[in-house]
PDB file of N, CA and C in Angstrom:
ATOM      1  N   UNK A   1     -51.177 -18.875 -20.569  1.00  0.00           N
ATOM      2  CA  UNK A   1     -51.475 -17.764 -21.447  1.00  0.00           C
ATOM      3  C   UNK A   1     -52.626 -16.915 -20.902  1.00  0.00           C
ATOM      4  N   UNK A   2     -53.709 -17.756 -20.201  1.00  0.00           N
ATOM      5  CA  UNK A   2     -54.358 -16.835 -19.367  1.00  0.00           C
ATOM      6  C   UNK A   2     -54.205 -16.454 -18.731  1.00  0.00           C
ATOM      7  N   UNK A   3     -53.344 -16.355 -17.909  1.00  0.00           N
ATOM      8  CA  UNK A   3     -52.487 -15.477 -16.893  1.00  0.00           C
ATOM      9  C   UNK A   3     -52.351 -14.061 -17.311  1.00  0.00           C
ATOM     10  N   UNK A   4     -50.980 -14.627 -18.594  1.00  0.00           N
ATOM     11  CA  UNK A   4     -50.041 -13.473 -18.831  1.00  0.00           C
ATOM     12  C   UNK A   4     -51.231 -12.326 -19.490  1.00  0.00           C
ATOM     13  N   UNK A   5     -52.452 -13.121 -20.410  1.00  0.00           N
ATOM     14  CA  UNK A   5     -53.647 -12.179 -20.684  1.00  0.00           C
ATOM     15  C   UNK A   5     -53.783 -11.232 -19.452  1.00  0.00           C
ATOM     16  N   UNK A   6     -54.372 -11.387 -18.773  1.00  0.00           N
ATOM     17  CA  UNK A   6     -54.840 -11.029 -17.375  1.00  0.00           C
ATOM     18  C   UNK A   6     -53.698  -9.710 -17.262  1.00  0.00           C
ATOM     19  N   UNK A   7     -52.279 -10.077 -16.786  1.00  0.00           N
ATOM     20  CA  UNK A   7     -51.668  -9.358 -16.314  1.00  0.00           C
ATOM     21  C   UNK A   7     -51.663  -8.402 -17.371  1.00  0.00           C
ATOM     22  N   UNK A   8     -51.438  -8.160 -18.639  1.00  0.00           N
ATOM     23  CA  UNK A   8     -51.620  -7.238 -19.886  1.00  0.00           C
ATOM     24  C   UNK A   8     -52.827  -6.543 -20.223  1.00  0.00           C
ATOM     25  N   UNK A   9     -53.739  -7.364 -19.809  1.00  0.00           N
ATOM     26  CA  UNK A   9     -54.824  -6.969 -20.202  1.00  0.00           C
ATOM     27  C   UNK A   9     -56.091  -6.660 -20.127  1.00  0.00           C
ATOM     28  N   UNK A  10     -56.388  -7.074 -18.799  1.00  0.00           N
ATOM     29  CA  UNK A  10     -57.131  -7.009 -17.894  1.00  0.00           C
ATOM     30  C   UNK A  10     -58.145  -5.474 -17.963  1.00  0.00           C
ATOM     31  N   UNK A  11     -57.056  -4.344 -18.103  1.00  0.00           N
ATOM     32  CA  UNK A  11     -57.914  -2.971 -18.090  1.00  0.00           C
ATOM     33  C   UNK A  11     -58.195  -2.399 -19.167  1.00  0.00           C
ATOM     34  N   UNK A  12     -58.509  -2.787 -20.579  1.00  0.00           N
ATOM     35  CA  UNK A  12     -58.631  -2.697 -21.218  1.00  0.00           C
ATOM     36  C   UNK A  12     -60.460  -2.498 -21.609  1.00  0.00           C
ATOM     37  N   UNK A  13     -60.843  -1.547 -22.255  1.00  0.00           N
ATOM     38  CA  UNK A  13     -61.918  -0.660 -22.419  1.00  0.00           C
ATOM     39  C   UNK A  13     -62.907  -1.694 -23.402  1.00  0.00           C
ATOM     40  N   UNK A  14     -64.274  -1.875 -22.519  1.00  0.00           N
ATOM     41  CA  UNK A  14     -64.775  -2.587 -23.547  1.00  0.00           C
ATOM     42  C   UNK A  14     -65.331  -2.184 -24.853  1.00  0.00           C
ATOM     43  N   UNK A  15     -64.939  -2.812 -25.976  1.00  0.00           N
ATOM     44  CA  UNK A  15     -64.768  -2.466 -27.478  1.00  0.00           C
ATOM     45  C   UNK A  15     -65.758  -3.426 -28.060  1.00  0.00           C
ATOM     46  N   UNK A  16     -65.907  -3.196 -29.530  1.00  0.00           N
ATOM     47  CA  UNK A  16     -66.267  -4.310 -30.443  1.00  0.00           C
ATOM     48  C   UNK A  16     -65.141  -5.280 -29.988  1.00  0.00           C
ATOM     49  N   UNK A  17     -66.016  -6.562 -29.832  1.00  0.00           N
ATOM     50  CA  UNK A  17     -64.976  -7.783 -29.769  1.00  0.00           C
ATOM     51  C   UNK A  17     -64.355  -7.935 -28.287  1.00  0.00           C
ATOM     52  N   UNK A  18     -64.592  -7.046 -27.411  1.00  0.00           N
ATOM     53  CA  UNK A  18     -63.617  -7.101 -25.777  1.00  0.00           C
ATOM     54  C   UNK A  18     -65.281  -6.516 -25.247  1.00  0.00           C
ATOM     55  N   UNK A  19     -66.312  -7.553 -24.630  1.00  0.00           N
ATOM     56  CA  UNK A  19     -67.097  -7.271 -24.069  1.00  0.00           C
ATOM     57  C   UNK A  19     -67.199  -7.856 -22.686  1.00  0.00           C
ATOM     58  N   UNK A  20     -68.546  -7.721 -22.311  1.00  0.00           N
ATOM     59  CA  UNK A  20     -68.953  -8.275 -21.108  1.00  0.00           C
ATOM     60  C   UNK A  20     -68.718  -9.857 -20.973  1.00  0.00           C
ATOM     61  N   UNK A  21     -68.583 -10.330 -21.493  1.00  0.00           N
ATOM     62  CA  UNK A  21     -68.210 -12.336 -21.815  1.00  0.00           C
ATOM     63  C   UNK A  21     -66.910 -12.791 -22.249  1.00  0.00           C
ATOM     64  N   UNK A  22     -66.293 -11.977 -23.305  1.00  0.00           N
ATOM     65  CA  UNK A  22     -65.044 -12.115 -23.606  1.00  0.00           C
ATOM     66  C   UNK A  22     -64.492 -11.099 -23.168  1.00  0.00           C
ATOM     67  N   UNK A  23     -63.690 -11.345 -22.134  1.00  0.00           N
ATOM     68  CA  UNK A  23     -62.225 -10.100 -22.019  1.00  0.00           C
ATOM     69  C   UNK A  23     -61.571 -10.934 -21.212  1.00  0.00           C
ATOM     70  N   UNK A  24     -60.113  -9.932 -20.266  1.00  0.00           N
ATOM     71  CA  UNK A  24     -58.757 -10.792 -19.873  1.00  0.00           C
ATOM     72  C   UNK A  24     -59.365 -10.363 -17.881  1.00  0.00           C
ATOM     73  N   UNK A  25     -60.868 -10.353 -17.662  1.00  0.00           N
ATOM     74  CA  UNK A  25     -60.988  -9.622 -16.624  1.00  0.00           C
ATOM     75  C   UNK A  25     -60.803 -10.325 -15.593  1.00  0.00           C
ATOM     76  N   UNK A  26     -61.063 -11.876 -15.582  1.00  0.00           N
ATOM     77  CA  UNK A  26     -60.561 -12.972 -14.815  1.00  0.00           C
ATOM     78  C   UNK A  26     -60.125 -14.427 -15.220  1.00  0.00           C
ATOM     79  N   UNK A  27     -59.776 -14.785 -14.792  1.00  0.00           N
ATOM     80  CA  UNK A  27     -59.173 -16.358 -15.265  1.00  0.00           C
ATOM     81  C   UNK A  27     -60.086 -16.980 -16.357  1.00  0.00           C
ATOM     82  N   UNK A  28     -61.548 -17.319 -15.559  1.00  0.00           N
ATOM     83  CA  UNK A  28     -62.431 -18.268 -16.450  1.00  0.00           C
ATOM     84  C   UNK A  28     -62.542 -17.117 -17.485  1.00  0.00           C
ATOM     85  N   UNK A  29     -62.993 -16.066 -17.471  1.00  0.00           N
ATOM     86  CA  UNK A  29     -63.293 -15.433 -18.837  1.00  0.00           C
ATOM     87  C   UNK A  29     -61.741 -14.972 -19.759  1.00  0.00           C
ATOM     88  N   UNK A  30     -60.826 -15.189 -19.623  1.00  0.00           N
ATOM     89  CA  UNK A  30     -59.554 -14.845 -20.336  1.00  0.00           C
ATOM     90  C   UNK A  30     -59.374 -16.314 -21.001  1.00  0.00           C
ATOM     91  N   UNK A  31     -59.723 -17.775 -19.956  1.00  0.00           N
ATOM     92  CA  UNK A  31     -60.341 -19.389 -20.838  1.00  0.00           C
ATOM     93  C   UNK A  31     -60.822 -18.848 -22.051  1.00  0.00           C
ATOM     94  N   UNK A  32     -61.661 -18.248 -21.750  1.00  0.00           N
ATOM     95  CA  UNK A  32     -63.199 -18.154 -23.060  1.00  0.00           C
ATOM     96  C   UNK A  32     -62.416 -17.203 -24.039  1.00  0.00           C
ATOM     97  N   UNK A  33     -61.828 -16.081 -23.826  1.00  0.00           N
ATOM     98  CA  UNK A  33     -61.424 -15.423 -24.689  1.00  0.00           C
ATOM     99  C   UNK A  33     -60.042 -16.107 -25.421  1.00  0.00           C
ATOM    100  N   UNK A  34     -59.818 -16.736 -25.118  1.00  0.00           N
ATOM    101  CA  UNK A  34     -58.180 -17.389 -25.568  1.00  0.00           C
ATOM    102  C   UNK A  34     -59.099 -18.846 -26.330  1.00  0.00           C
ATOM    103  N   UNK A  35     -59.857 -19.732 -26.094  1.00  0.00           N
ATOM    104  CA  UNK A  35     -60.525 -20.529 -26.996  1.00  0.00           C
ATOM    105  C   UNK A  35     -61.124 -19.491 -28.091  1.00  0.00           C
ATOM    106  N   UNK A  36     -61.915 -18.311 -27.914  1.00  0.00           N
ATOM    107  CA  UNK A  36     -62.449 -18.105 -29.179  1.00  0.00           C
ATOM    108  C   UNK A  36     -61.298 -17.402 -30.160  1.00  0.00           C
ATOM    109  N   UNK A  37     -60.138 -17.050 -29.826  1.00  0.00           N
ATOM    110  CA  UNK A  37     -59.114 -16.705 -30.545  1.00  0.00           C
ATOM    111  C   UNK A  37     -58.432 -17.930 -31.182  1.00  0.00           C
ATOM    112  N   UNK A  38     -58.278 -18.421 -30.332  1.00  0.00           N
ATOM    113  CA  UNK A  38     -57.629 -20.065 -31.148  1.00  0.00           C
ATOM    114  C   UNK A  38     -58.998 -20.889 -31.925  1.00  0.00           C
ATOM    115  N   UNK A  39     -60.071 -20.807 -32.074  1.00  0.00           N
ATOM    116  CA  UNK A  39     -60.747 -20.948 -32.712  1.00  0.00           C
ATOM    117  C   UNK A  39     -61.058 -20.540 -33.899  1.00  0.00           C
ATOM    118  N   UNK A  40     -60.461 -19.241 -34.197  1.00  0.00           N
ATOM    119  CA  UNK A  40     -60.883 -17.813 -35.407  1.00  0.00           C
ATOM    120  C   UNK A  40     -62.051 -17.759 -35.120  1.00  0.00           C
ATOM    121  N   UNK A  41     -62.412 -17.610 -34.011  1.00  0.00           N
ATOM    122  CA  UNK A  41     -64.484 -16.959 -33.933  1.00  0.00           C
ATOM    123  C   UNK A  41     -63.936 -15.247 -33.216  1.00  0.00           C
ATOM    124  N   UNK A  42     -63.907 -14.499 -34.721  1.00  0.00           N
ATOM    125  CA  UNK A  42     -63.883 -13.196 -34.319  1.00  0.00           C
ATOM    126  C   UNK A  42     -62.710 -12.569 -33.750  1.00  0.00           C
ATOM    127  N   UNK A  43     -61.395 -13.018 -33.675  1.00  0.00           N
ATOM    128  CA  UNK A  43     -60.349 -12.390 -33.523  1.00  0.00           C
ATOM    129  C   UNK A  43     -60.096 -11.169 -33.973  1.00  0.00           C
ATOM    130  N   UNK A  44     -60.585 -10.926 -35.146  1.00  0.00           N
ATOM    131  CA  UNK A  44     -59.679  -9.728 -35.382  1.00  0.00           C
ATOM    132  C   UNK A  44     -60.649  -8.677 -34.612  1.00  0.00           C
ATOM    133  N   UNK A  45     -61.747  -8.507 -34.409  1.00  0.00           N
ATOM    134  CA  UNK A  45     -62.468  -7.531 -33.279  1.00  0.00           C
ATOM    135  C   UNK A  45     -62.037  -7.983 -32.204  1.00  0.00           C
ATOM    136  N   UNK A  46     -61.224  -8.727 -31.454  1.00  0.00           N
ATOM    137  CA  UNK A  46     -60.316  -9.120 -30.156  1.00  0.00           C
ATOM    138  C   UNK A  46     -58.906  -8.270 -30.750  1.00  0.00           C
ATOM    139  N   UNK A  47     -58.517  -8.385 -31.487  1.00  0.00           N
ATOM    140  CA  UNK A  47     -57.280  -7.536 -31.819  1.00  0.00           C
ATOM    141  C   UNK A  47     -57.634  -6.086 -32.161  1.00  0.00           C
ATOM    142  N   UNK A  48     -58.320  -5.268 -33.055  1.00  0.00           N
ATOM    143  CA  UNK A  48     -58.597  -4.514 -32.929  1.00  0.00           C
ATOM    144  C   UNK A  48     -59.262  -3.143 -31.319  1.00  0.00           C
ATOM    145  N   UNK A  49     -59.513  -4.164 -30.822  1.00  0.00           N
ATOM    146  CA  UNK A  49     -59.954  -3.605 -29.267  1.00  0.00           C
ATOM    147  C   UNK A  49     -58.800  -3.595 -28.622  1.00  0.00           C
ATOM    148  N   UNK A  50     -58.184  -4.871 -28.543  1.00  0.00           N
ATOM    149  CA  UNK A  50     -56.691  -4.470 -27.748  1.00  0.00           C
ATOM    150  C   UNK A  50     -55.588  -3.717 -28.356  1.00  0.00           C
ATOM    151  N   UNK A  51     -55.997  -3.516 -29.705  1.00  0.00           N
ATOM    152  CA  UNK A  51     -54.558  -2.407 -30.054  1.00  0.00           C
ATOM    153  C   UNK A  51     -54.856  -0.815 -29.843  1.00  0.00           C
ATOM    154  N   UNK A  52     -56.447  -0.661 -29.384  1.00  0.00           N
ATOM    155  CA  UNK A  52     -56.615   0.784 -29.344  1.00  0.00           C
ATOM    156  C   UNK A  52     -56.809   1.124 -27.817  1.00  0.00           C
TER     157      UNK A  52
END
């Protein structure tokens, strides 16, 4: 799933919720962003950033 992140998502503009620590910009950090989504720590500012 961190992959397919990556390949989707990778260029995506940093937002509330898609920053410098969480985004799809490389492997280990698309890890971190895919645990704090499966966690509910702050998803919906991870969804909101990637739908705009």
């Amino acid at each position: 799933y961190a992959i397919f992140g990556m390949s989707f998502f990778m260029h995506v503009k940093h937002t509330k919720g898609i920053d410098d620590m969480f985004n799809f910009e490389t492997f280990f950090r698309s890890m971190i962003m895919l645990f704090q989504v499966s966690t509910s720590a702050g998803w919906d500012g991870v969804l909101a950033g990637l739908m705009n």
